[in-house]
Amino acid sequence: MATLLDFRRRIRSVKNTQQITRAMKFVAAARLRRAQDAAIAARPYAKELARMLRSIMSRISEPQHPLLARRSEERILTLVLTGERGLAGAFNANILRKAQDFFRAYKGKKISTIPVGKKGRDSLKKTGFNVIAEYVNVLARVDFATAIARDIYRPYARHGSVYEGRDRFGVYRLQ
């Protein structure tokens, strides 16, 4: 049978674990807040850059680069960015719901997809979509964007357009 000393040790151990867990929550909240502030601060620049690119493209009659050429949207390539694990509340569910809505809206078109993240890959494969490439466990690495860009650029000649499906705060995935 446990003695009084054993009970006291156990209580002390649980209190120490609670204190460590609380400190980890504070650190995670601070990191998340910094990432969110950085994403919000970058929005005006991104919007202005997009506006400027649209303005430039409207003034070019015959673009020379193949990525700038206007094409029909018979074949569509989608990039769906989700998380690796399911511990993010409705994060993955919202992204996948938006992707499903997009796929329903373009039902008559030939849609290929590149999922980034385990949850997106599993969901899209289960529903039977044409997955031409997949990226799992790459979000912690910095160079994954180059590989994804290469996989988007190669089939772009066959696809009329490329769409991205993600959340508003893409920087959350980098933590």
Short mmCIF file of C-alpha atoms in Angstrom, two decimals:
data_model
loop_
_atom_site.label_atom_id
_atom_site.label_comp_id
_atom_site.label_asym_id
_atom_site.label_seq_id
_atom_site.Cartn_x
_atom_site.Cartn_y
_atom_site.Cartn_z
CA MET A 1 0.00 0.00 0.00
CA ALA A 2 1.19 3.51 -0.80
CA THR A 3 2.50 5.60 2.01
CA LEU A 4 1.86 9.27 2.73
CA LEU A 5 5.30 10.08 1.32
CA ASP A 6 4.41 8.35 -1.99
CA PHE A 7 1.21 10.41 -2.25
CA ARG A 8 3.12 13.65 -1.61
CA ARG A 9 5.70 12.75 -4.28
CA ARG A 10 2.96 11.98 -6.75
CA ILE A 11 1.17 15.28 -6.03
CA ARG A 12 4.45 17.20 -6.41
CA SER A 13 5.16 15.41 -9.69
CA VAL A 14 1.71 16.27 -11.10
CA LYS A 15 2.11 19.93 -10.06
CA ASN A 16 5.51 20.13 -11.77
CA THR A 17 4.06 18.62 -14.95
CA GLN A 18 1.21 21.15 -14.88
CA GLN A 19 3.66 24.01 -14.48
CA ILE A 20 5.76 22.80 -17.45
CA THR A 21 2.65 22.35 -19.59
CA ARG A 22 1.44 25.86 -18.72
CA ALA A 23 4.82 27.34 -19.67
CA MET A 24 4.78 25.45 -22.99
CA LYS A 25 1.30 26.85 -23.74
CA PHE A 26 2.55 30.40 -23.14
CA VAL A 27 5.53 29.88 -25.46
CA ALA A 28 3.33 28.40 -28.19
CA ALA A 29 0.82 31.25 -27.86
CA ALA A 30 3.60 33.83 -28.16
CA ARG A 31 5.03 32.15 -31.28
CA LEU A 32 1.58 31.92 -32.83
CA ARG A 33 0.87 35.58 -32.08
CA ARG A 34 4.17 36.64 -33.70
CA ALA A 35 3.42 34.54 -36.79
CA GLN A 36 -0.09 35.97 -37.02
CA ASP A 37 1.19 39.54 -36.66
CA ALA A 38 3.75 38.92 -39.43
CA ALA A 39 1.07 37.51 -41.74
CA ILE A 40 -1.28 40.43 -41.11
CA ALA A 41 1.54 42.95 -41.60
CA ALA A 42 2.43 41.38 -44.98
CA ARG A 43 -1.12 41.53 -46.37
CA PRO A 44 -1.03 45.13 -47.66
CA TYR A 45 2.20 44.41 -49.54
CA ALA A 46 0.81 41.23 -51.05
CA LYS A 47 -2.42 42.96 -52.11
CA GLU A 48 -0.55 45.84 -53.70
CA LEU A 49 1.82 43.46 -55.48
CA ALA A 50 -1.14 41.47 -56.84
CA ARG A 51 -2.84 44.69 -57.97
CA MET A 52 0.36 45.83 -59.69
CA LEU A 53 0.80 42.49 -61.49
CA ARG A 54 -2.83 42.54 -62.68
CA SER A 55 -2.30 46.07 -63.97
CA ILE A 56 0.86 45.09 -65.82
CA MET A 57 -0.79 42.00 -67.31
CA SER A 58 -3.75 44.03 -68.54
CA ARG A 59 -1.37 46.25 -70.52
CA ILE A 60 0.53 43.40 -72.20
CA SER A 61 -1.19 42.23 -75.36
CA GLU A 62 1.04 39.26 -76.23
CA PRO A 63 3.01 37.89 -73.26
CA GLN A 64 6.23 36.11 -74.23
CA HIS A 65 6.66 33.87 -71.18
CA PRO A 66 4.64 30.62 -71.14
CA LEU A 67 3.45 31.23 -67.56
CA LEU A 68 1.86 34.52 -68.59
CA ALA A 69 -0.05 33.22 -71.62
CA ARG A 70 -3.84 33.14 -71.40
CA ARG A 71 -5.26 29.64 -71.67
CA SER A 72 -8.60 27.93 -71.53
CA GLU A 73 -9.56 26.30 -68.26
CA GLU A 74 -10.32 22.82 -69.58
CA ARG A 75 -7.56 21.29 -67.46
CA ILE A 76 -7.03 22.66 -63.96
CA LEU A 77 -4.21 21.99 -61.50
CA THR A 78 -4.94 22.58 -57.80
CA LEU A 79 -2.48 22.83 -54.93
CA VAL A 80 -4.15 22.00 -51.58
CA LEU A 81 -2.10 22.99 -48.50
CA THR A 82 -3.11 21.25 -45.26
CA GLY A 83 -1.45 20.22 -42.03
CA GLU A 84 0.38 17.00 -41.25
CA ARG A 85 -1.60 16.05 -38.14
CA GLY A 86 -5.19 16.42 -37.06
CA LEU A 87 -4.53 18.37 -33.88
CA ALA A 88 -5.51 21.73 -35.32
CA GLY A 89 -9.25 21.89 -34.74
CA ALA A 90 -11.14 22.81 -37.89
CA PHE A 91 -8.00 23.96 -39.75
CA ASN A 92 -7.79 20.99 -42.14
CA ALA A 93 -11.55 20.48 -42.34
CA ASN A 94 -12.13 24.07 -43.52
CA ILE A 95 -9.42 23.85 -46.19
CA LEU A 96 -10.72 20.52 -47.46
CA ARG A 97 -14.31 21.80 -47.46
CA LYS A 98 -13.27 24.78 -49.60
CA ALA A 99 -11.38 22.43 -51.93
CA GLN A 100 -14.47 20.22 -52.29
CA ASP A 101 -16.59 23.30 -53.07
CA PHE A 102 -14.06 24.34 -55.71
CA PHE A 103 -14.08 20.86 -57.25
CA ARG A 104 -17.89 20.89 -57.38
CA ALA A 105 -17.87 24.33 -59.04
CA TYR A 106 -15.52 23.07 -61.78
CA LYS A 107 -17.14 19.64 -62.10
CA GLY A 108 -17.02 19.48 -65.90
CA LYS A 109 -13.29 20.23 -66.07
CA LYS A 110 -10.39 17.80 -65.81
CA ILE A 111 -8.90 18.54 -62.38
CA SER A 112 -5.51 17.32 -61.17
CA THR A 113 -4.30 18.03 -57.66
CA ILE A 114 -1.08 18.25 -55.65
CA PRO A 115 -1.75 17.86 -51.91
CA VAL A 116 0.77 19.26 -49.44
CA GLY A 117 0.31 17.72 -46.00
CA LYS A 118 -0.77 14.31 -44.83
CA LYS A 119 -4.37 15.20 -44.04
CA GLY A 120 -5.00 16.68 -47.49
CA ARG A 121 -3.33 13.76 -49.24
CA ASP A 122 -5.35 11.16 -47.33
CA SER A 123 -8.65 12.97 -47.87
CA LEU A 124 -8.12 13.66 -51.58
CA LYS A 125 -6.97 10.11 -52.30
CA LYS A 126 -9.94 8.69 -50.39
CA THR A 127 -12.39 10.76 -52.45
CA GLY A 128 -10.73 9.59 -55.68
CA PHE A 129 -9.16 12.74 -57.11
CA ASN A 130 -6.33 12.63 -59.64
CA VAL A 131 -3.22 13.20 -57.48
CA ILE A 132 -0.21 13.86 -59.72
CA ALA A 133 2.28 14.55 -56.89
CA GLU A 134 2.17 14.69 -53.11
CA TYR A 135 4.25 16.32 -50.38
CA VAL A 136 4.09 14.86 -46.89
CA ASN A 137 6.33 15.83 -43.95
CA VAL A 138 7.97 18.66 -45.92
CA LEU A 139 6.56 21.69 -44.13
CA ALA A 140 9.44 21.82 -41.66
CA ARG A 141 12.00 22.11 -44.46
CA VAL A 142 12.72 25.40 -46.17
CA ASP A 143 13.46 24.02 -49.64
CA PHE A 144 10.09 22.32 -50.14
CA ALA A 145 8.71 25.36 -52.00
CA THR A 146 11.28 24.95 -54.78
CA ALA A 147 10.30 21.33 -55.37
CA ILE A 148 6.60 22.19 -55.37
CA ALA A 149 7.17 25.08 -57.80
CA ARG A 150 9.03 22.68 -60.11
CA ASP A 151 6.14 20.21 -60.02
CA ILE A 152 3.67 22.99 -60.79
CA TYR A 153 5.73 24.45 -63.63
CA ARG A 154 6.24 21.13 -65.46
CA PRO A 155 2.58 20.22 -65.96
CA TYR A 156 1.51 23.85 -66.39
CA ALA A 157 1.97 23.51 -70.14
CA ARG A 158 -0.79 20.87 -70.08
CA HIS A 159 -3.09 22.72 -67.64
CA GLY A 160 -4.99 25.88 -68.36
CA SER A 161 -4.76 27.27 -64.84
CA VAL A 162 -3.35 26.59 -61.38
CA TYR A 163 -5.28 27.29 -58.16
CA GLU A 164 -4.10 27.17 -54.55
CA GLY A 165 -6.24 26.10 -51.61
CA ARG A 166 -5.01 27.12 -48.14
CA ASP A 167 -5.96 29.05 -45.04
CA ARG A 168 -5.59 32.81 -44.65
CA PHE A 169 -2.51 32.48 -42.44
CA GLY A 170 -0.07 30.30 -44.34
CA VAL A 171 2.70 30.98 -41.82
CA TYR A 172 1.03 28.76 -39.19
CA ARG A 173 2.21 25.70 -41.10
CA LEU A 174 5.84 26.72 -40.74
CA GLN A 175 5.88 26.32 -36.97
#
